[in-house]
PDB file of C-alpha atoms in Angstrom:
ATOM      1  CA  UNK A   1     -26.707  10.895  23.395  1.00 52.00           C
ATOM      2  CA  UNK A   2     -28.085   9.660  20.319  1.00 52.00           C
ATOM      3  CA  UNK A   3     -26.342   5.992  19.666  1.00 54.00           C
ATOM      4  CA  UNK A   4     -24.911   5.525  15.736  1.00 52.00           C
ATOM      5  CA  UNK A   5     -27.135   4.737  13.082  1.00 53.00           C
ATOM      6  CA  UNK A   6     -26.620   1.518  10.881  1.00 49.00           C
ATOM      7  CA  UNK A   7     -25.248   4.144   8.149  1.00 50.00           C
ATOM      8  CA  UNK A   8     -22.741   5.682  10.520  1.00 50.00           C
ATOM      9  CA  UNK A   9     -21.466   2.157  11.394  1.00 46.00           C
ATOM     10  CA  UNK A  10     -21.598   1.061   7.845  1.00 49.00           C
ATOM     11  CA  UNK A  11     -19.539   4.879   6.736  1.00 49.00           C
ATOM     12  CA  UNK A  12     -16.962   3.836   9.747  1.00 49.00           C
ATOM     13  CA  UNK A  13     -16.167   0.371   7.922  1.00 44.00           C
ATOM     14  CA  UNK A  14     -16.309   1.718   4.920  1.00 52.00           C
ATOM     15  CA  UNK A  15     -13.154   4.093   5.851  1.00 54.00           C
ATOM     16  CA  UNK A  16     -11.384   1.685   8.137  1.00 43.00           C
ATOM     17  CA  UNK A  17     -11.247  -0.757   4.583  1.00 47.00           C
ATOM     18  CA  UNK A  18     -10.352   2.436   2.891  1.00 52.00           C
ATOM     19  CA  UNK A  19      -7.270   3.324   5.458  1.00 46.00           C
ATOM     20  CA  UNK A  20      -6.104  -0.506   5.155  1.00 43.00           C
ATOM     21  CA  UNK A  21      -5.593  -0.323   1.545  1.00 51.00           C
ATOM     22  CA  UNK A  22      -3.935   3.012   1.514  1.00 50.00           C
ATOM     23  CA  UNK A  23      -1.255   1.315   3.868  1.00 45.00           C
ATOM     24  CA  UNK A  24      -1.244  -1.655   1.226  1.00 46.00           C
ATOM     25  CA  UNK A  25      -0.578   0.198  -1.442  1.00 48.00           C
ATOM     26  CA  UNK A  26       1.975   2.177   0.417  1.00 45.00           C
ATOM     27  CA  UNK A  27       3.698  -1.055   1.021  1.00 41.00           C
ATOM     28  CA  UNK A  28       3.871  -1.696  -2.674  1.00 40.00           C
ATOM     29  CA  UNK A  29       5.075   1.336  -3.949  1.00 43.00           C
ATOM     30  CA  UNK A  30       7.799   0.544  -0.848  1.00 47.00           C
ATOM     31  CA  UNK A  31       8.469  -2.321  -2.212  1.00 38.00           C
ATOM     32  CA  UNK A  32       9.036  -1.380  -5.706  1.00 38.00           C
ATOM     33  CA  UNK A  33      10.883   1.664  -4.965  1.00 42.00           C
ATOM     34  CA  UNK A  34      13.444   0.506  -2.277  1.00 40.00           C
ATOM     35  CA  UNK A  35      13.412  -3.120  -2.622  1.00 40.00           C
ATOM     36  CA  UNK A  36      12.529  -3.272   1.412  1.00 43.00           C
ATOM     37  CA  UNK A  37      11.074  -6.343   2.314  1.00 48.00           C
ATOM     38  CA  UNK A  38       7.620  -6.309   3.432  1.00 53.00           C
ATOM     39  CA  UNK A  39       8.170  -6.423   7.265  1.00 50.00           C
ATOM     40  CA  UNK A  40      10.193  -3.313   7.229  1.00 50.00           C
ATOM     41  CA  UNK A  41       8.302  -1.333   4.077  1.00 57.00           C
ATOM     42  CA  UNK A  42       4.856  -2.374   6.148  1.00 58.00           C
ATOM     43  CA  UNK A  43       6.286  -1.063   9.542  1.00 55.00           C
ATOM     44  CA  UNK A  44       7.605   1.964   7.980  1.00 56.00           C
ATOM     45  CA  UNK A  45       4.111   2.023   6.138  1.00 59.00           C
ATOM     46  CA  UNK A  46       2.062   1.612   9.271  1.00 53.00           C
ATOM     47  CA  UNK A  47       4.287   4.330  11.624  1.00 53.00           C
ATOM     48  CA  UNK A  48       2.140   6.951   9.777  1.00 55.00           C
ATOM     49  CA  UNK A  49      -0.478   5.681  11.196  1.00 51.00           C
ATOM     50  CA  UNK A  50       0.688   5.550  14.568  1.00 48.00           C
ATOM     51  CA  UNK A  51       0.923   1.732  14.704  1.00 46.00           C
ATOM     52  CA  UNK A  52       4.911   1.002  15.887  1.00 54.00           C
ATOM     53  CA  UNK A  53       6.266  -2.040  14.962  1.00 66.00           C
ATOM     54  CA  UNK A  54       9.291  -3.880  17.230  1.00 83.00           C
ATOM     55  CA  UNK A  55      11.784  -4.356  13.946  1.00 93.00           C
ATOM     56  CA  UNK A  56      13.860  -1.854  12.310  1.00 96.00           C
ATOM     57  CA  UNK A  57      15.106  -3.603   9.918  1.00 96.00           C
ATOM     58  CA  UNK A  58      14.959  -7.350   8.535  1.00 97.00           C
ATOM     59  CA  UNK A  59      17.193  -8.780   5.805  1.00 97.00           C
ATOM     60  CA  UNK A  60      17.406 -12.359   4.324  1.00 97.00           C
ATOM     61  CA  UNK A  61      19.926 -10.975   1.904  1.00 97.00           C
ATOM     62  CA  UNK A  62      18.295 -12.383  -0.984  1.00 96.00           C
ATOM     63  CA  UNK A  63      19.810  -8.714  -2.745  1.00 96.00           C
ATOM     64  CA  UNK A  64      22.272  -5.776  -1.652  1.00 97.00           C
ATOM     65  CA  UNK A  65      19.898  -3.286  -2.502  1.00 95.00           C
ATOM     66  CA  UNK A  66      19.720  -1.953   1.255  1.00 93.00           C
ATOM     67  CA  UNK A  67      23.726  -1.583   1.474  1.00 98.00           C
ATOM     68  CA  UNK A  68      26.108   0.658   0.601  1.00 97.00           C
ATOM     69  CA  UNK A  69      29.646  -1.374  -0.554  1.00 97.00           C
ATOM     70  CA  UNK A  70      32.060   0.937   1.184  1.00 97.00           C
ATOM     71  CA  UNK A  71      34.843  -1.332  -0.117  1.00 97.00           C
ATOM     72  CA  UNK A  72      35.339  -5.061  -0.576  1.00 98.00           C
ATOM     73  CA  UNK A  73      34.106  -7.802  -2.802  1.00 97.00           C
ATOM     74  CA  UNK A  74      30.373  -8.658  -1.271  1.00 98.00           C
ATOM     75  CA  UNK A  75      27.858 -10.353  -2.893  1.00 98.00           C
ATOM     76  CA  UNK A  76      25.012 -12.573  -2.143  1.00 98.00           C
ATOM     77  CA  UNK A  77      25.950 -16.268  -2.352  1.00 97.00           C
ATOM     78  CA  UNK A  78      23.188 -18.917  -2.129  1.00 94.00           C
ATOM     79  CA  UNK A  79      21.104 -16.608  -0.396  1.00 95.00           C
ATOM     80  CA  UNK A  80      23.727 -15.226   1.989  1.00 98.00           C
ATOM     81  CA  UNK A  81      26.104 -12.019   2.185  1.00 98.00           C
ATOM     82  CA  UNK A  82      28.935 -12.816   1.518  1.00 98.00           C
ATOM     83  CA  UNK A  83      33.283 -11.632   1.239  1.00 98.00           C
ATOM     84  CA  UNK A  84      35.968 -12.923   0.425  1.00 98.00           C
ATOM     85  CA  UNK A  85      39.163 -10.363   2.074  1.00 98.00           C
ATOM     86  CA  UNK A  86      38.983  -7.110   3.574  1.00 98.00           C
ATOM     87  CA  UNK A  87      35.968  -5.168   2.823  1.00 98.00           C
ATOM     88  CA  UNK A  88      33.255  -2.763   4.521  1.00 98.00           C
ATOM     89  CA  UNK A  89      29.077  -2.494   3.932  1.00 98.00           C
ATOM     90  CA  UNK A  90      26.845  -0.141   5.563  1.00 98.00           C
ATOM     91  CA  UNK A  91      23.445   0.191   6.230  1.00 98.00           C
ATOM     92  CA  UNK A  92      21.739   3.722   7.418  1.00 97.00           C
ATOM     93  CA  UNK A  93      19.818   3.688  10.635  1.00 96.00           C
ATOM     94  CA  UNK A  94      18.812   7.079  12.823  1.00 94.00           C
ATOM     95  CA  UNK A  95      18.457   5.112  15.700  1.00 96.00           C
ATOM     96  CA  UNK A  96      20.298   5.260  19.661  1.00 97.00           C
ATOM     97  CA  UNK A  97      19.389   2.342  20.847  1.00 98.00           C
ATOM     98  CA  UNK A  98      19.228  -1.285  19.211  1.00 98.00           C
ATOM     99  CA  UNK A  99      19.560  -5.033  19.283  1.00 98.00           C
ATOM    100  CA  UNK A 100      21.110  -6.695  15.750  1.00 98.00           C
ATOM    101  CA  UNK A 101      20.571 -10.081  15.854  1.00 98.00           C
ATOM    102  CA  UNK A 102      22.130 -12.584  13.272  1.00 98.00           C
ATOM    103  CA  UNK A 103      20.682 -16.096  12.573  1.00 98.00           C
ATOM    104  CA  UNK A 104      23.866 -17.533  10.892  1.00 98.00           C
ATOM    105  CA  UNK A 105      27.399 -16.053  10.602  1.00 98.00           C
ATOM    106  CA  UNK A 106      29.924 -18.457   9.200  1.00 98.00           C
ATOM    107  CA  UNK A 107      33.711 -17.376   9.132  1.00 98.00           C
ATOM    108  CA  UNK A 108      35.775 -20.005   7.048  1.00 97.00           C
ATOM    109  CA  UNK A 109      39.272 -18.515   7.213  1.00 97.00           C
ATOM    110  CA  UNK A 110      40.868 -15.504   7.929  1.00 97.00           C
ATOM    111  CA  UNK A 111      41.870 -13.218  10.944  1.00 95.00           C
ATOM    112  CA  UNK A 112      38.106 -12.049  11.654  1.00 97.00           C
ATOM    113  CA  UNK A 113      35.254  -9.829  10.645  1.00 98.00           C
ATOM    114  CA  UNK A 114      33.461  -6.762  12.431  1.00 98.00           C
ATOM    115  CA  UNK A 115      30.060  -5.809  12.885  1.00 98.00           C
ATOM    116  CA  UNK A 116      29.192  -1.769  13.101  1.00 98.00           C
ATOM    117  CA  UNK A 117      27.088   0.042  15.277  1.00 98.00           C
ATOM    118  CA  UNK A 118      25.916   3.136  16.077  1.00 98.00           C
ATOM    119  CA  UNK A 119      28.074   4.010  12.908  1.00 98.00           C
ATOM    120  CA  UNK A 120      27.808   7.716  10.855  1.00 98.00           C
ATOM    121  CA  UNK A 121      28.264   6.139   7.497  1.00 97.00           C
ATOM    122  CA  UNK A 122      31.239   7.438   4.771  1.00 95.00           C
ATOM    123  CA  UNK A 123      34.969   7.015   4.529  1.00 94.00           C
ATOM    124  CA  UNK A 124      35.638   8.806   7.559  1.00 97.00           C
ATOM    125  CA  UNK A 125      32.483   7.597   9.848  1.00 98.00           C
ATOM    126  CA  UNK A 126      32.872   7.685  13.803  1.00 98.00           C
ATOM    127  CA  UNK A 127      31.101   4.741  15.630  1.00 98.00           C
ATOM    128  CA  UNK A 128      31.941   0.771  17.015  1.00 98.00           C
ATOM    129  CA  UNK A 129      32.299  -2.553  16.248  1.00 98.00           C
ATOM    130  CA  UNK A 130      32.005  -5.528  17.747  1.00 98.00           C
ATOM    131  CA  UNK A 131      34.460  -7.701  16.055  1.00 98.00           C
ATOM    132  CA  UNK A 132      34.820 -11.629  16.229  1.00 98.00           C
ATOM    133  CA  UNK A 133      38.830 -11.913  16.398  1.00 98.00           C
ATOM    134  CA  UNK A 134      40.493 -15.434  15.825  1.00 97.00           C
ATOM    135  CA  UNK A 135      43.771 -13.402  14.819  1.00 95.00           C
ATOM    136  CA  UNK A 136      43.854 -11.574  17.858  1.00 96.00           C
ATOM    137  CA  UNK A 137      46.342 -13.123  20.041  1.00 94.00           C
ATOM    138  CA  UNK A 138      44.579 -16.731  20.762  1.00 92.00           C
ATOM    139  CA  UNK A 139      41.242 -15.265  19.789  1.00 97.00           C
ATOM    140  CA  UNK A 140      39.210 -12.749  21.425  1.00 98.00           C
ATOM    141  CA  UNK A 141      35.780 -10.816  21.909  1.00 98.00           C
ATOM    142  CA  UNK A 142      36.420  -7.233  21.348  1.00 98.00           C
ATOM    143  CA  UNK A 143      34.178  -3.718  21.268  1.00 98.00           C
ATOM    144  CA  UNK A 144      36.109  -1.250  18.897  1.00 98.00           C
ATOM    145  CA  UNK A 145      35.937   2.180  19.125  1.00 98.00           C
ATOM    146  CA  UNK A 146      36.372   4.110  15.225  1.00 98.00           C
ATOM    147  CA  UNK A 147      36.943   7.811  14.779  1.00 98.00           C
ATOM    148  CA  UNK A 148      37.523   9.147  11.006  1.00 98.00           C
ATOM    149  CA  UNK A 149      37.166   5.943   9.701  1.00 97.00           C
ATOM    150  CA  UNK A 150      40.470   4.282  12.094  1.00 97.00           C
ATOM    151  CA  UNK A 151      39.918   2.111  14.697  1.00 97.00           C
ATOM    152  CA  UNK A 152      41.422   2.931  17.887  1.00 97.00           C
ATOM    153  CA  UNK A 153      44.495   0.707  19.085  1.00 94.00           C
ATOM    154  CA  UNK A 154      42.999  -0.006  22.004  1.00 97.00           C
ATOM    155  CA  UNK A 155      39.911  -1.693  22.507  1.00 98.00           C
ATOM    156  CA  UNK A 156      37.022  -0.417  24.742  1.00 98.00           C
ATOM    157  CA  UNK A 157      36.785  -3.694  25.623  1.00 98.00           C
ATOM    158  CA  UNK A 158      38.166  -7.315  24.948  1.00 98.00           C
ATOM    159  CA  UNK A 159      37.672 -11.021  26.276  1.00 98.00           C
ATOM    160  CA  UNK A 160      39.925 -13.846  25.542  1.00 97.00           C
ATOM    161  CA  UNK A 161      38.255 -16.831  24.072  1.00 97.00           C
ATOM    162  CA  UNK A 162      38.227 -19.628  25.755  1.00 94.00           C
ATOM    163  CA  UNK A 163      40.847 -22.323  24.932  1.00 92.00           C
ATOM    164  CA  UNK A 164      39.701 -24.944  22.030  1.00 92.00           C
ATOM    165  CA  UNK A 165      37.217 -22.468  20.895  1.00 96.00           C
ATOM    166  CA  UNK A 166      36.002 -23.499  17.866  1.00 95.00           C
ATOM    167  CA  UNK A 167      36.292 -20.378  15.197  1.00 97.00           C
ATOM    168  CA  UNK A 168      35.924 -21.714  11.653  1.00 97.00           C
ATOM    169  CA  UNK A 169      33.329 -23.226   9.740  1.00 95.00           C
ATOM    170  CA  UNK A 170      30.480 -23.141  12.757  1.00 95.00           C
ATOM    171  CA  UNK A 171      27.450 -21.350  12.414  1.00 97.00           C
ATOM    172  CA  UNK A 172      26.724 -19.250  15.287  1.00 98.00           C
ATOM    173  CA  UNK A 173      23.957 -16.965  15.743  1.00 98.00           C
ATOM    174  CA  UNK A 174      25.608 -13.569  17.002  1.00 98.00           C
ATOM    175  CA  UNK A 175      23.843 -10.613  18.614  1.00 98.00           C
ATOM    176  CA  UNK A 176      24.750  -6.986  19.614  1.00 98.00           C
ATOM    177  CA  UNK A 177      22.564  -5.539  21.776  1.00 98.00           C
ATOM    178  CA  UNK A 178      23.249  -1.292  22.042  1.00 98.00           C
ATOM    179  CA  UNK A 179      21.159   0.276  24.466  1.00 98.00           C
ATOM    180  CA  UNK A 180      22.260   3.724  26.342  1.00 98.00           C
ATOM    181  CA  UNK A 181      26.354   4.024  27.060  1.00 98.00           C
ATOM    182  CA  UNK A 182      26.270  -0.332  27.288  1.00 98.00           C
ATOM    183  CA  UNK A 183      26.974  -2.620  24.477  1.00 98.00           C
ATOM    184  CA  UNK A 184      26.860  -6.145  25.131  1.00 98.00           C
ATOM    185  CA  UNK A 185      27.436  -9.072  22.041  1.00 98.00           C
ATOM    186  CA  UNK A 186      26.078 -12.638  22.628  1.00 98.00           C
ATOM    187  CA  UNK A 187      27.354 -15.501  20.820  1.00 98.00           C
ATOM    188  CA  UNK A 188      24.778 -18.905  20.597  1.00 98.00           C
ATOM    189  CA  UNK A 189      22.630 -16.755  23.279  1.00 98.00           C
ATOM    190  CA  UNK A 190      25.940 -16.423  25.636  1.00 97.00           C
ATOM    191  CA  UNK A 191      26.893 -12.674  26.019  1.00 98.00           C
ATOM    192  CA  UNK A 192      30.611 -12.838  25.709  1.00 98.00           C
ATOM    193  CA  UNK A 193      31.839  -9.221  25.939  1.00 98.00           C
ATOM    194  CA  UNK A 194      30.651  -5.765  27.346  1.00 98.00           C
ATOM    195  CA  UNK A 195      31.694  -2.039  26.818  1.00 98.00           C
ATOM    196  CA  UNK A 196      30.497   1.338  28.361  1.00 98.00           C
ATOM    197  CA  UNK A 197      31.096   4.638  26.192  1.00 98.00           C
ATOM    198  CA  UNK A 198      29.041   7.679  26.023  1.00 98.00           C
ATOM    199  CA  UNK A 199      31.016   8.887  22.682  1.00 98.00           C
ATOM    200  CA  UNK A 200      28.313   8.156  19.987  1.00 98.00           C
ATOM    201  CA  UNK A 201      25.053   8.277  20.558  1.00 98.00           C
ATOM    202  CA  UNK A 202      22.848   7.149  17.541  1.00 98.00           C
ATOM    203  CA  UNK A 203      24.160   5.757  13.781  1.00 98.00           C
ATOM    204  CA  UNK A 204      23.818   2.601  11.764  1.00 98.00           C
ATOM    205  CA  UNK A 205      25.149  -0.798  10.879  1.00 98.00           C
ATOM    206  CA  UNK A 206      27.592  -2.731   9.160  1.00 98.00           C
ATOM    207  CA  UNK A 207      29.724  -5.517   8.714  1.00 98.00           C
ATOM    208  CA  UNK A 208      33.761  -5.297   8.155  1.00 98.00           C
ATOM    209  CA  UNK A 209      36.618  -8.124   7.210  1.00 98.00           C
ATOM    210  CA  UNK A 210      40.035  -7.624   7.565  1.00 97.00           C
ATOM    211  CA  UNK A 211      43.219  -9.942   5.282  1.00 96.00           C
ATOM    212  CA  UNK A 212      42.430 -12.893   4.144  1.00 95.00           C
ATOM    213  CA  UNK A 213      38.791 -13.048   5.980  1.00 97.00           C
ATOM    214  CA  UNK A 214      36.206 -15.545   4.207  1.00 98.00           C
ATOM    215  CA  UNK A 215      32.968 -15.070   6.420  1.00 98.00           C
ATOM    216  CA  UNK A 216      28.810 -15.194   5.143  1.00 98.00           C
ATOM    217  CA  UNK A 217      25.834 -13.818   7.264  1.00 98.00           C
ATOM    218  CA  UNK A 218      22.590 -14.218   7.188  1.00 98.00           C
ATOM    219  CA  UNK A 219      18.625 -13.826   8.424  1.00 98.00           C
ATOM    220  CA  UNK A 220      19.786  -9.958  10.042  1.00 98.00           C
ATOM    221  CA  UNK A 221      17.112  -8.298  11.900  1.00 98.00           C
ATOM    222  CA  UNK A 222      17.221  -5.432  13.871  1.00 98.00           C
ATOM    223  CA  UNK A 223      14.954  -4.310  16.668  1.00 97.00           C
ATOM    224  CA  UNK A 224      14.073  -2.121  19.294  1.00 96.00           C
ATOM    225  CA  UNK A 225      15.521  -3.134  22.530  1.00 94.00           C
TER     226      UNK A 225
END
């Protein structure tokens, strides 16, 4: 076999720079059309290309442009989402299985707030939440199952926290990881509670508050399990 001339070599290079900036200026037009950041846009960029990246979606909330206000009063304060009462936000996401991490979430008062998974989006969505409950009894852990847009009375699952827990003004870094019919959140890196249900299979994200709720997240990724 005849081994490639300097011209083929230089002809390869010459479309491998090519192919690099069409995904660059993919991740611009991203960019400015969707107001993605550049970790998701370039993922999403580069997945045409065959190259898979581990995050879904990352968020410093620096904007609400990827959220859709169901209801409530959120907005971004000092770089954080924010609300203030009862309120739901929603993000789109055709995924089954997923791990949401959050870096910071901060409630100040109130009886709790909720985040969504695996959720169909709309007024009357079908999905779960894991919800972070100080009003619930002496405080629990609890996996919420939602059909129509109502939450089931019962809980899937709940854990009592433990006595003294410390609810308001912390910062803990919460995660939910959903992977087949298991859901298991982590608070501080400590899984807390667990749920198995084979109802809903794929869906998105969101967060929830309920009464007088004051509560602000931040630094949200999602990823592939």
């Amino acid at each position: 076999m005849t081994p490639p001339s300097r011209r083929d070599a230089g002809q390869s290079f010459t479309e491998l720079a090519i192919l690099l900036g069409l995904v660059a200026a993919v991740v611009v037009v991203g960019l400015t059309l969707t107001g993605e950041g550049t970790r998701d846009t370039l993922c999403r960029a580069s997945s045409a290309f065959g190259v898979e990246c581990d995050d879904l979606l990352r968020d410093d909330f620096s904007s609400l442009d990827n959220w859709s206000i169901q209801n409530g009063r959120w907005q971004i304060r000092d770089g954080r989402l924010c609300i203030d009462g009862p309120g739901r936000i929603y993000h789109p996401l055709d995924r089954n299985d997923y791990v949401i991490n959050l870096d910071l979430a901060r409630i100040t008062k109130g009886n709790g707030y909720g985040i969504f998974f695996r959720d169909s989006g709309g007024a009357k969505f079908n999905g779960y939440s894991f919800q972070y409950d100080p009003g619930y009894g002496r405080g629990a852990f609890i996996i919420r199952k939602w059909i129509n847009g109502h939450e089931l009375s019962m809980p899937i699952a709940r854990v009592d926290a433990p006595r003294g827990y410390d609810w308001y003004g912390a910062d803990r870094k919460v995660q939910v990881e959903v992977r087949g019919d298991t859901f298991t959140a982590s608070i501080d890196g400590q899984p807390v509670v667990q749920a198995r249900d084979s109802s809903f299979t794929s869906g998105g994200i969101g967060f929830r508050s309920w009464d007088s709720t004051s509560a602000c997240f931040d630094n949200l990724s999602v990823r592939r399990p």
